[in-house]
Every structure is written in C-alpha cells, then in structure tokens.
Amino acid sequence: PHLPQVLVDALVHAVRFVKGGVSMETLPTGGLAEVAFVGRSNVGKSSLVNMVLGRRAIAYTSKTPGKTQQYNYFAVNEGRAVGSFHLVDMPGLGFAKVAAPLRARWNAFLSEYFASRRELRMVVHLIDSQVPLQETDVSIMQMVGAAVAARSEQEGSGLAPPLDYAVVLTKADKNDGRVSNRTVDQVRRALESAGCPAATPLVPSSAKTRMGREAVWMLLREVMSEVRLEES
C-alpha cells in the first residue's frame, strides 16, 4: 500500500521555494536541517521530489537532462518547531553535454557540500533501477563514503554532524514494482567498495505509481524531528 495523499497533506503543511545555490557561500543560512536528493540526469529525481511532497511541479521537471544547474532549496513546514526542514533538489549529474570544467566544479562543490555542510543531515541518492549501475552513481557513493568517514572523525567537535544516507531505486513500476536481485547485488557491492554504511537502506520507488513514498517519509522522520541546529 502507498501513503495516501491525505496523510502526505498532514505531514506537509507548506512548501516554499527559498533560493538556488551555486556555491557553499550562496547556500541559505539559519541552521535548518537539510535533506539532499541527488542522482544522475534523467533519473526521475524532480518527479520523485514532487511525489514525496505531494505537490505538482514544486521541483522543476524537464525533458532536457541536466536542466537543473543549482541546488534548489525548498522550506518544508517553515516556522514549525517540529517537522520543518530544507529539502534540496540537486543538479542532475553525469550529463554528457556539460563541459568538463563545469562538471569538475560541480563535483568539487558536491564533495565539499557532503563533507562539511553542517545543516546537511541526510543524502537521498536516486539510482535508475532499469539500467546497470553507472559511473556517476559510483562517484556519488564514493563522495558519500568519504563524507561519512570524515564526519565520523569530527563527531563531537562542533563541526559537521554525522550524515545519514539512503538509496532510492527509481522506475520500479517498469518491472511490476520489483527491483531485480542482480541490480540490488550490484548496488550493494558498489556501496561496500565505496565505504558507505553497510546498513544503507535501498528503497524501490516509482513516481508514476507513488510506490516508495511511505518508505521515503520513514527515512525523513528523524530529520523532521530536528529543530534548528545550534549556532557555532
């Protein structure tokens, strides 16, 4: 069973676009906990963000891969003591028509964001369940693995707190709502090689059928319980 729209409405009282960031210096301030949705271009990320929030066209969906070129911040339940957070719709990665220097800058920004952004509490990594694991996905895993390790070493120092990580396997409706064992095994092996947590959740999903929406909200519950981080 999928999470009904009426329950999503109860969880999401309001959503507001805040701003787009293109560097660490241009990201929002204020200390609100963040959940970042990241994945390859054309993985269905913006469609899944819209499904999770129960809104139409909150996150920009485009037929042109690589169209989103900034970190788009959405305030969810703004002003509430409990249940408010920033959802970050990140640029699609790995698009072939992006020039190499620009791709290098994006990757450097992403690596720094994962490792040192204090407000970032969870990364939700979307992977297309219908194609073999791509090099871009492995690179994202490696960045997350490095960031998790770095943050663990810093725990208690007042710097970036621990980072949660989950993988959402998109487009599962194209295989009767299932993800093949071969795909799951491939993803699990890549996660282990990248140094990602062994308990990283794998969530089958479909923006078309709303499959996986409840599971994603279960992942978000801990972040939703956060209030603003203490100022350093």
Short mmCIF file of N, CA and C in Angstrom, two decimals, residues 5-159:
data_model
loop_
_atom_site.label_atom_id
_atom_site.label_comp_id
_atom_site.label_asym_id
_atom_site.label_seq_id
_atom_site.Cartn_x
_atom_site.Cartn_y
_atom_site.Cartn_z
N GLN A 5 -2.64 10.46 -0.15
CA GLN A 5 -2.40 11.90 -0.27
C GLN A 5 -2.83 12.63 1.00
N VAL A 6 -3.90 12.19 1.63
CA VAL A 6 -4.39 12.88 2.83
C VAL A 6 -3.35 12.83 3.94
N LEU A 7 -2.59 11.75 4.04
CA LEU A 7 -1.55 11.65 5.07
C LEU A 7 -0.35 12.50 4.71
N VAL A 8 -0.02 12.58 3.42
CA VAL A 8 1.06 13.47 2.99
C VAL A 8 0.70 14.91 3.31
N ASP A 9 -0.57 15.27 3.08
CA ASP A 9 -1.03 16.63 3.40
C ASP A 9 -0.89 16.92 4.89
N ALA A 10 -1.08 15.89 5.72
CA ALA A 10 -0.93 16.07 7.16
C ALA A 10 0.53 16.26 7.55
N LEU A 11 1.44 15.65 6.80
CA LEU A 11 2.87 15.78 7.07
C LEU A 11 3.44 17.07 6.50
N VAL A 12 2.95 17.45 5.31
CA VAL A 12 3.48 18.62 4.63
C VAL A 12 2.45 19.74 4.69
N HIS A 13 2.65 20.65 5.61
CA HIS A 13 1.70 21.75 5.78
C HIS A 13 1.94 22.87 4.78
N ALA A 14 3.20 23.06 4.41
CA ALA A 14 3.54 24.13 3.47
C ALA A 14 4.89 23.85 2.85
N VAL A 15 5.05 24.26 1.60
CA VAL A 15 6.33 24.15 0.90
C VAL A 15 6.58 25.47 0.19
N ARG A 16 7.78 26.00 0.36
CA ARG A 16 8.12 27.27 -0.28
C ARG A 16 9.52 27.19 -0.88
N PHE A 17 9.64 27.62 -2.14
CA PHE A 17 10.97 27.72 -2.73
C PHE A 17 11.73 28.85 -2.05
N VAL A 18 12.95 28.56 -1.60
CA VAL A 18 13.74 29.54 -0.86
C VAL A 18 14.73 30.23 -1.79
N LYS A 19 15.62 29.46 -2.40
CA LYS A 19 16.62 30.03 -3.30
C LYS A 19 17.38 28.90 -3.97
N GLY A 20 18.17 29.27 -4.98
CA GLY A 20 19.08 28.34 -5.61
C GLY A 20 20.51 28.69 -5.23
N GLY A 21 21.30 27.69 -4.87
CA GLY A 21 22.69 27.91 -4.50
C GLY A 21 23.63 27.36 -5.55
N VAL A 22 24.72 28.07 -5.80
CA VAL A 22 25.70 27.63 -6.81
C VAL A 22 27.10 27.49 -6.21
N SER A 23 27.21 27.73 -4.91
CA SER A 23 28.49 27.58 -4.20
C SER A 23 28.18 27.50 -2.71
N MET A 24 29.14 27.08 -1.91
CA MET A 24 28.91 26.99 -0.47
C MET A 24 28.51 28.34 0.10
N GLU A 25 29.07 29.41 -0.47
CA GLU A 25 28.81 30.76 0.04
C GLU A 25 27.39 31.24 -0.27
N THR A 26 26.74 30.65 -1.26
CA THR A 26 25.41 31.11 -1.67
C THR A 26 24.28 30.26 -1.11
N LEU A 27 24.60 29.27 -0.26
CA LEU A 27 23.56 28.43 0.32
C LEU A 27 22.85 29.17 1.47
N PRO A 28 21.61 28.80 1.77
CA PRO A 28 20.87 29.51 2.82
C PRO A 28 21.55 29.39 4.19
N THR A 29 21.35 30.39 5.01
CA THR A 29 21.81 30.36 6.39
C THR A 29 20.61 30.17 7.31
N GLY A 30 20.86 30.00 8.58
CA GLY A 30 19.76 29.86 9.53
C GLY A 30 19.75 28.56 10.28
N GLY A 31 20.49 27.55 9.78
CA GLY A 31 20.66 26.34 10.55
C GLY A 31 19.58 25.29 10.43
N LEU A 32 18.63 25.42 9.49
CA LEU A 32 17.58 24.43 9.34
C LEU A 32 18.15 23.15 8.75
N ALA A 33 17.80 22.00 9.33
CA ALA A 33 18.31 20.72 8.86
C ALA A 33 17.92 20.49 7.39
N GLU A 34 18.81 19.83 6.65
CA GLU A 34 18.63 19.64 5.21
C GLU A 34 18.63 18.16 4.83
N VAL A 35 17.81 17.84 3.82
CA VAL A 35 17.84 16.54 3.15
C VAL A 35 18.09 16.81 1.68
N ALA A 36 19.16 16.23 1.14
CA ALA A 36 19.53 16.47 -0.26
C ALA A 36 19.15 15.27 -1.11
N PHE A 37 18.45 15.53 -2.22
CA PHE A 37 18.11 14.50 -3.21
C PHE A 37 19.05 14.65 -4.39
N VAL A 38 19.82 13.61 -4.67
CA VAL A 38 20.86 13.68 -5.70
C VAL A 38 20.77 12.45 -6.60
N GLY A 39 21.19 12.61 -7.86
CA GLY A 39 21.21 11.48 -8.78
C GLY A 39 21.65 11.91 -10.16
N ARG A 40 21.76 10.94 -11.04
CA ARG A 40 22.14 11.23 -12.42
C ARG A 40 21.02 12.01 -13.12
N SER A 41 21.41 12.70 -14.19
CA SER A 41 20.41 13.35 -15.03
C SER A 41 19.43 12.31 -15.56
N ASN A 42 18.17 12.67 -15.61
CA ASN A 42 17.12 11.84 -16.17
C ASN A 42 16.81 10.61 -15.32
N VAL A 43 17.17 10.64 -14.02
CA VAL A 43 16.87 9.51 -13.15
C VAL A 43 15.45 9.61 -12.58
N GLY A 44 14.80 10.76 -12.79
CA GLY A 44 13.45 10.95 -12.27
C GLY A 44 13.44 11.62 -10.92
N LYS A 45 14.48 12.38 -10.62
CA LYS A 45 14.64 12.98 -9.29
C LYS A 45 13.57 14.02 -8.98
N SER A 46 13.39 14.99 -9.88
CA SER A 46 12.40 16.04 -9.62
C SER A 46 10.99 15.46 -9.52
N SER A 47 10.69 14.46 -10.33
CA SER A 47 9.37 13.82 -10.25
C SER A 47 9.18 13.15 -8.90
N LEU A 48 10.24 12.52 -8.38
CA LEU A 48 10.14 11.86 -7.10
C LEU A 48 10.00 12.88 -5.96
N VAL A 49 10.73 14.00 -6.06
CA VAL A 49 10.59 15.05 -5.05
C VAL A 49 9.15 15.56 -5.02
N ASN A 50 8.57 15.79 -6.18
CA ASN A 50 7.17 16.24 -6.25
C ASN A 50 6.23 15.20 -5.63
N MET A 51 6.51 13.91 -5.89
CA MET A 51 5.67 12.85 -5.34
C MET A 51 5.79 12.80 -3.82
N VAL A 52 6.99 12.90 -3.30
CA VAL A 52 7.20 12.82 -1.85
C VAL A 52 6.48 13.97 -1.15
N LEU A 53 6.55 15.16 -1.74
CA LEU A 53 5.93 16.34 -1.13
C LEU A 53 4.43 16.40 -1.38
N GLY A 54 3.95 15.56 -2.30
CA GLY A 54 2.53 15.59 -2.60
C GLY A 54 2.09 16.84 -3.31
N ARG A 55 3.01 17.44 -4.05
CA ARG A 55 2.73 18.67 -4.78
C ARG A 55 3.05 18.46 -6.26
N ARG A 56 2.39 19.22 -7.10
CA ARG A 56 2.69 19.17 -8.53
C ARG A 56 3.66 20.29 -8.88
N ALA A 57 4.71 19.92 -9.59
CA ALA A 57 5.64 20.90 -10.16
C ALA A 57 6.31 21.79 -9.11
N ILE A 58 6.51 21.27 -7.89
CA ILE A 58 7.32 22.00 -6.91
C ILE A 58 8.77 21.99 -7.38
N ALA A 59 9.29 20.80 -7.61
CA ALA A 59 10.62 20.67 -8.20
C ALA A 59 10.47 20.67 -9.71
N TYR A 60 11.39 21.33 -10.40
CA TYR A 60 11.29 21.50 -11.84
C TYR A 60 11.58 20.20 -12.56
N THR A 61 10.63 19.76 -13.40
CA THR A 61 10.85 18.58 -14.23
C THR A 61 11.02 19.03 -15.67
N SER A 62 12.02 18.49 -16.31
CA SER A 62 12.34 18.93 -17.65
C SER A 62 12.65 17.73 -18.54
N LYS A 63 12.31 17.85 -19.81
CA LYS A 63 12.66 16.82 -20.77
C LYS A 63 14.10 17.00 -21.26
N THR A 64 14.77 18.05 -20.79
CA THR A 64 16.16 18.29 -21.15
C THR A 64 17.05 17.88 -19.98
N PRO A 65 17.74 16.72 -20.06
CA PRO A 65 18.60 16.30 -18.95
C PRO A 65 19.64 17.36 -18.64
N GLY A 66 19.93 17.52 -17.35
CA GLY A 66 20.93 18.49 -16.93
C GLY A 66 20.40 19.90 -16.81
N LYS A 67 19.08 20.09 -16.91
CA LYS A 67 18.49 21.42 -16.89
C LYS A 67 18.67 22.11 -15.54
N THR A 68 18.47 21.36 -14.45
CA THR A 68 18.65 21.93 -13.12
C THR A 68 20.14 22.10 -12.86
N GLN A 69 20.61 23.33 -12.67
CA GLN A 69 22.03 23.58 -12.55
C GLN A 69 22.38 24.28 -11.23
N GLN A 70 21.48 24.24 -10.26
CA GLN A 70 21.76 24.83 -8.96
C GLN A 70 21.13 23.95 -7.89
N TYR A 71 21.54 24.19 -6.65
CA TYR A 71 20.95 23.48 -5.52
C TYR A 71 19.68 24.22 -5.14
N ASN A 72 18.53 23.64 -5.49
CA ASN A 72 17.26 24.31 -5.25
C ASN A 72 16.72 23.96 -3.87
N TYR A 73 16.57 24.98 -3.04
CA TYR A 73 16.15 24.81 -1.65
C TYR A 73 14.66 25.05 -1.50
N PHE A 74 13.98 24.10 -0.84
CA PHE A 74 12.56 24.23 -0.53
C PHE A 74 12.38 24.11 0.98
N ALA A 75 11.73 25.10 1.58
CA ALA A 75 11.43 25.05 3.01
C ALA A 75 10.13 24.27 3.20
N VAL A 76 10.21 23.18 3.96
CA VAL A 76 9.05 22.35 4.25
C VAL A 76 8.59 22.63 5.68
N ASN A 77 7.33 22.98 5.83
CA ASN A 77 6.75 23.28 7.16
C ASN A 77 7.50 24.41 7.86
N GLU A 78 7.79 25.43 7.11
CA GLU A 78 8.56 26.56 7.62
C GLU A 78 7.90 27.19 8.84
N GLY A 79 8.71 27.47 9.87
CA GLY A 79 8.22 28.14 11.06
C GLY A 79 7.73 27.22 12.15
N ARG A 80 7.61 25.93 11.85
CA ARG A 80 7.16 24.99 12.88
C ARG A 80 8.34 24.51 13.72
N ALA A 81 8.13 24.34 15.01
CA ALA A 81 9.21 23.91 15.89
C ALA A 81 9.62 22.47 15.59
N VAL A 82 8.67 21.64 15.18
CA VAL A 82 8.95 20.25 14.82
C VAL A 82 8.40 19.99 13.43
N GLY A 83 9.17 19.29 12.62
CA GLY A 83 8.69 18.92 11.29
C GLY A 83 9.10 19.85 10.19
N SER A 84 9.96 20.83 10.49
CA SER A 84 10.43 21.73 9.43
C SER A 84 11.84 21.36 9.01
N PHE A 85 12.10 21.44 7.71
CA PHE A 85 13.43 21.15 7.19
C PHE A 85 13.55 21.72 5.79
N HIS A 86 14.77 21.77 5.28
CA HIS A 86 15.01 22.14 3.90
C HIS A 86 15.16 20.88 3.06
N LEU A 87 14.39 20.78 2.01
CA LEU A 87 14.60 19.74 1.00
C LEU A 87 15.40 20.38 -0.13
N VAL A 88 16.50 19.72 -0.51
CA VAL A 88 17.40 20.27 -1.52
C VAL A 88 17.33 19.40 -2.77
N ASP A 89 16.83 19.98 -3.85
CA ASP A 89 16.78 19.31 -5.15
C ASP A 89 18.06 19.68 -5.90
N MET A 90 18.95 18.70 -6.05
CA MET A 90 20.29 18.98 -6.56
C MET A 90 20.36 18.79 -8.07
N PRO A 91 21.38 19.36 -8.72
CA PRO A 91 21.51 19.22 -10.16
C PRO A 91 21.71 17.76 -10.57
N GLY A 92 21.11 17.38 -11.70
CA GLY A 92 21.37 16.07 -12.24
C GLY A 92 22.82 15.97 -12.68
N LEU A 93 23.46 14.86 -12.35
CA LEU A 93 24.89 14.71 -12.61
C LEU A 93 25.14 13.76 -13.78
N GLY A 94 26.30 13.92 -14.41
CA GLY A 94 26.72 12.99 -15.44
C GLY A 94 26.20 13.26 -16.83
N PHE A 95 25.56 14.41 -17.05
CA PHE A 95 25.01 14.71 -18.37
C PHE A 95 26.15 14.98 -19.34
N ALA A 96 26.15 14.26 -20.46
CA ALA A 96 27.29 14.26 -21.39
C ALA A 96 27.58 15.62 -21.99
N LYS A 97 26.54 16.47 -22.17
CA LYS A 97 26.74 17.75 -22.85
C LYS A 97 27.31 18.85 -21.94
N VAL A 98 27.49 18.53 -20.66
CA VAL A 98 28.08 19.51 -19.74
C VAL A 98 29.59 19.52 -19.96
N ALA A 99 30.17 20.69 -20.14
CA ALA A 99 31.61 20.82 -20.38
C ALA A 99 32.40 20.28 -19.19
N ALA A 100 33.54 19.70 -19.49
CA ALA A 100 34.37 19.07 -18.45
C ALA A 100 34.74 20.01 -17.31
N PRO A 101 35.16 21.27 -17.58
CA PRO A 101 35.49 22.16 -16.46
C PRO A 101 34.30 22.43 -15.54
N LEU A 102 33.10 22.59 -16.14
CA LEU A 102 31.91 22.82 -15.33
C LEU A 102 31.58 21.57 -14.51
N ARG A 103 31.72 20.41 -15.11
CA ARG A 103 31.46 19.17 -14.39
C ARG A 103 32.43 19.02 -13.22
N ALA A 104 33.69 19.39 -13.43
CA ALA A 104 34.68 19.32 -12.35
C ALA A 104 34.32 20.25 -11.21
N ARG A 105 33.83 21.46 -11.53
CA ARG A 105 33.42 22.40 -10.48
C ARG A 105 32.22 21.86 -9.71
N TRP A 106 31.25 21.28 -10.44
CA TRP A 106 30.09 20.69 -9.76
C TRP A 106 30.53 19.60 -8.79
N ASN A 107 31.43 18.73 -9.25
CA ASN A 107 31.88 17.62 -8.41
C ASN A 107 32.62 18.11 -7.17
N ALA A 108 33.44 19.14 -7.33
CA ALA A 108 34.17 19.70 -6.19
C ALA A 108 33.20 20.32 -5.19
N PHE A 109 32.20 21.04 -5.69
CA PHE A 109 31.18 21.64 -4.85
C PHE A 109 30.41 20.56 -4.10
N LEU A 110 30.03 19.50 -4.81
CA LEU A 110 29.25 18.42 -4.21
C LEU A 110 30.05 17.73 -3.11
N SER A 111 31.32 17.46 -3.38
CA SER A 111 32.17 16.79 -2.39
C SER A 111 32.29 17.64 -1.12
N GLU A 112 32.50 18.94 -1.30
CA GLU A 112 32.61 19.83 -0.15
C GLU A 112 31.29 19.91 0.60
N TYR A 113 30.19 19.99 -0.13
CA TYR A 113 28.87 20.05 0.48
C TYR A 113 28.60 18.82 1.35
N PHE A 114 28.86 17.64 0.81
CA PHE A 114 28.65 16.41 1.56
C PHE A 114 29.50 16.37 2.83
N ALA A 115 30.75 16.79 2.71
CA ALA A 115 31.70 16.63 3.81
C ALA A 115 31.56 17.67 4.90
N SER A 116 31.18 18.91 4.53
CA SER A 116 31.32 19.98 5.52
C SER A 116 30.07 20.82 5.77
N ARG A 117 29.00 20.62 5.06
CA ARG A 117 27.79 21.40 5.30
C ARG A 117 27.13 20.95 6.60
N ARG A 118 27.15 21.79 7.62
CA ARG A 118 26.65 21.43 8.95
C ARG A 118 25.16 21.09 8.91
N GLU A 119 24.40 21.82 8.10
CA GLU A 119 22.95 21.62 8.09
C GLU A 119 22.54 20.31 7.41
N LEU A 120 23.41 19.74 6.61
CA LEU A 120 23.07 18.53 5.85
C LEU A 120 23.01 17.33 6.79
N ARG A 121 21.84 16.71 6.87
CA ARG A 121 21.68 15.56 7.76
C ARG A 121 21.47 14.25 7.01
N MET A 122 20.97 14.32 5.76
CA MET A 122 20.72 13.09 5.01
C MET A 122 20.89 13.33 3.52
N VAL A 123 21.49 12.35 2.85
CA VAL A 123 21.57 12.33 1.39
C VAL A 123 20.70 11.19 0.89
N VAL A 124 19.76 11.51 0.00
CA VAL A 124 18.92 10.51 -0.65
C VAL A 124 19.39 10.40 -2.10
N HIS A 125 20.00 9.28 -2.42
CA HIS A 125 20.64 9.06 -3.72
C HIS A 125 19.72 8.24 -4.61
N LEU A 126 19.25 8.84 -5.70
CA LEU A 126 18.35 8.16 -6.62
C LEU A 126 19.15 7.45 -7.72
N ILE A 127 18.84 6.16 -7.91
CA ILE A 127 19.51 5.34 -8.92
C ILE A 127 18.44 4.69 -9.79
N ASP A 128 18.62 4.74 -11.09
CA ASP A 128 17.69 4.13 -12.04
C ASP A 128 17.79 2.61 -11.93
N SER A 129 16.70 1.97 -11.51
CA SER A 129 16.73 0.51 -11.31
C SER A 129 16.67 -0.27 -12.61
N GLN A 130 16.44 0.43 -13.73
CA GLN A 130 16.24 -0.25 -15.00
C GLN A 130 17.49 -0.30 -15.88
N VAL A 131 18.58 0.28 -15.42
CA VAL A 131 19.83 0.26 -16.19
C VAL A 131 20.96 -0.18 -15.27
N PRO A 132 22.05 -0.69 -15.84
CA PRO A 132 23.20 -1.06 -15.00
C PRO A 132 23.71 0.15 -14.23
N LEU A 133 24.33 -0.10 -13.09
CA LEU A 133 24.88 0.98 -12.28
C LEU A 133 25.89 1.77 -13.10
N GLN A 134 25.77 3.10 -13.05
CA GLN A 134 26.60 3.97 -13.87
C GLN A 134 27.78 4.53 -13.08
N GLU A 135 28.79 4.97 -13.81
CA GLU A 135 29.99 5.53 -13.18
C GLU A 135 29.66 6.72 -12.30
N THR A 136 28.70 7.54 -12.74
CA THR A 136 28.30 8.71 -11.94
C THR A 136 27.76 8.28 -10.58
N ASP A 137 26.97 7.21 -10.56
CA ASP A 137 26.43 6.72 -9.29
C ASP A 137 27.54 6.24 -8.37
N VAL A 138 28.51 5.55 -8.93
CA VAL A 138 29.65 5.09 -8.13
C VAL A 138 30.41 6.28 -7.56
N SER A 139 30.57 7.34 -8.36
CA SER A 139 31.26 8.54 -7.88
C SER A 139 30.51 9.18 -6.71
N ILE A 140 29.17 9.24 -6.82
CA ILE A 140 28.37 9.79 -5.73
C ILE A 140 28.57 8.94 -4.46
N MET A 141 28.54 7.62 -4.61
CA MET A 141 28.76 6.74 -3.47
C MET A 141 30.12 7.00 -2.83
N GLN A 142 31.13 7.17 -3.65
CA GLN A 142 32.47 7.41 -3.13
C GLN A 142 32.53 8.73 -2.36
N MET A 143 31.87 9.78 -2.88
CA MET A 143 31.82 11.05 -2.17
C MET A 143 31.11 10.90 -0.83
N VAL A 144 30.00 10.17 -0.84
CA VAL A 144 29.25 9.97 0.41
C VAL A 144 30.08 9.16 1.39
N GLY A 145 30.72 8.10 0.91
CA GLY A 145 31.55 7.28 1.80
C GLY A 145 32.64 8.09 2.46
N ALA A 146 33.29 8.96 1.67
CA ALA A 146 34.35 9.82 2.22
C ALA A 146 33.77 10.82 3.22
N ALA A 147 32.60 11.36 2.91
CA ALA A 147 31.98 12.34 3.81
C ALA A 147 31.53 11.70 5.11
N VAL A 148 30.97 10.50 5.04
CA VAL A 148 30.55 9.79 6.26
C VAL A 148 31.75 9.54 7.16
N ALA A 149 32.86 9.11 6.55
CA ALA A 149 34.07 8.85 7.34
C ALA A 149 34.61 10.14 7.96
N ALA A 150 34.65 11.21 7.17
CA ALA A 150 35.17 12.48 7.68
C ALA A 150 34.31 13.02 8.81
N ARG A 151 33.01 12.92 8.65
CA ARG A 151 32.11 13.44 9.69
C ARG A 151 32.19 12.59 10.96
N SER A 152 32.40 11.29 10.81
CA SER A 152 32.53 10.44 11.98
C SER A 152 33.75 10.82 12.80
N GLU A 153 34.84 11.16 12.10
CA GLU A 153 36.05 11.57 12.79
C GLU A 153 35.86 12.90 13.52
N GLN A 154 34.96 13.75 12.98
CA GLN A 154 34.73 15.08 13.56
C GLN A 154 33.66 15.09 14.64
N GLU A 155 33.01 13.93 14.86
CA GLU A 155 31.87 13.90 15.78
C GLU A 155 32.27 14.43 17.16
N GLY A 156 31.46 15.33 17.68
CA GLY A 156 31.73 15.93 18.97
C GLY A 156 32.60 17.16 18.91
N SER A 157 33.06 17.50 17.70
CA SER A 157 33.96 18.65 17.57
C SER A 157 33.23 19.95 17.31
N GLY A 158 31.91 19.85 17.09
CA GLY A 158 31.15 21.04 16.77
C GLY A 158 31.14 21.36 15.29
N LEU A 159 31.81 20.52 14.48
CA LEU A 159 31.79 20.72 13.04
C LEU A 159 30.60 19.96 12.46
#
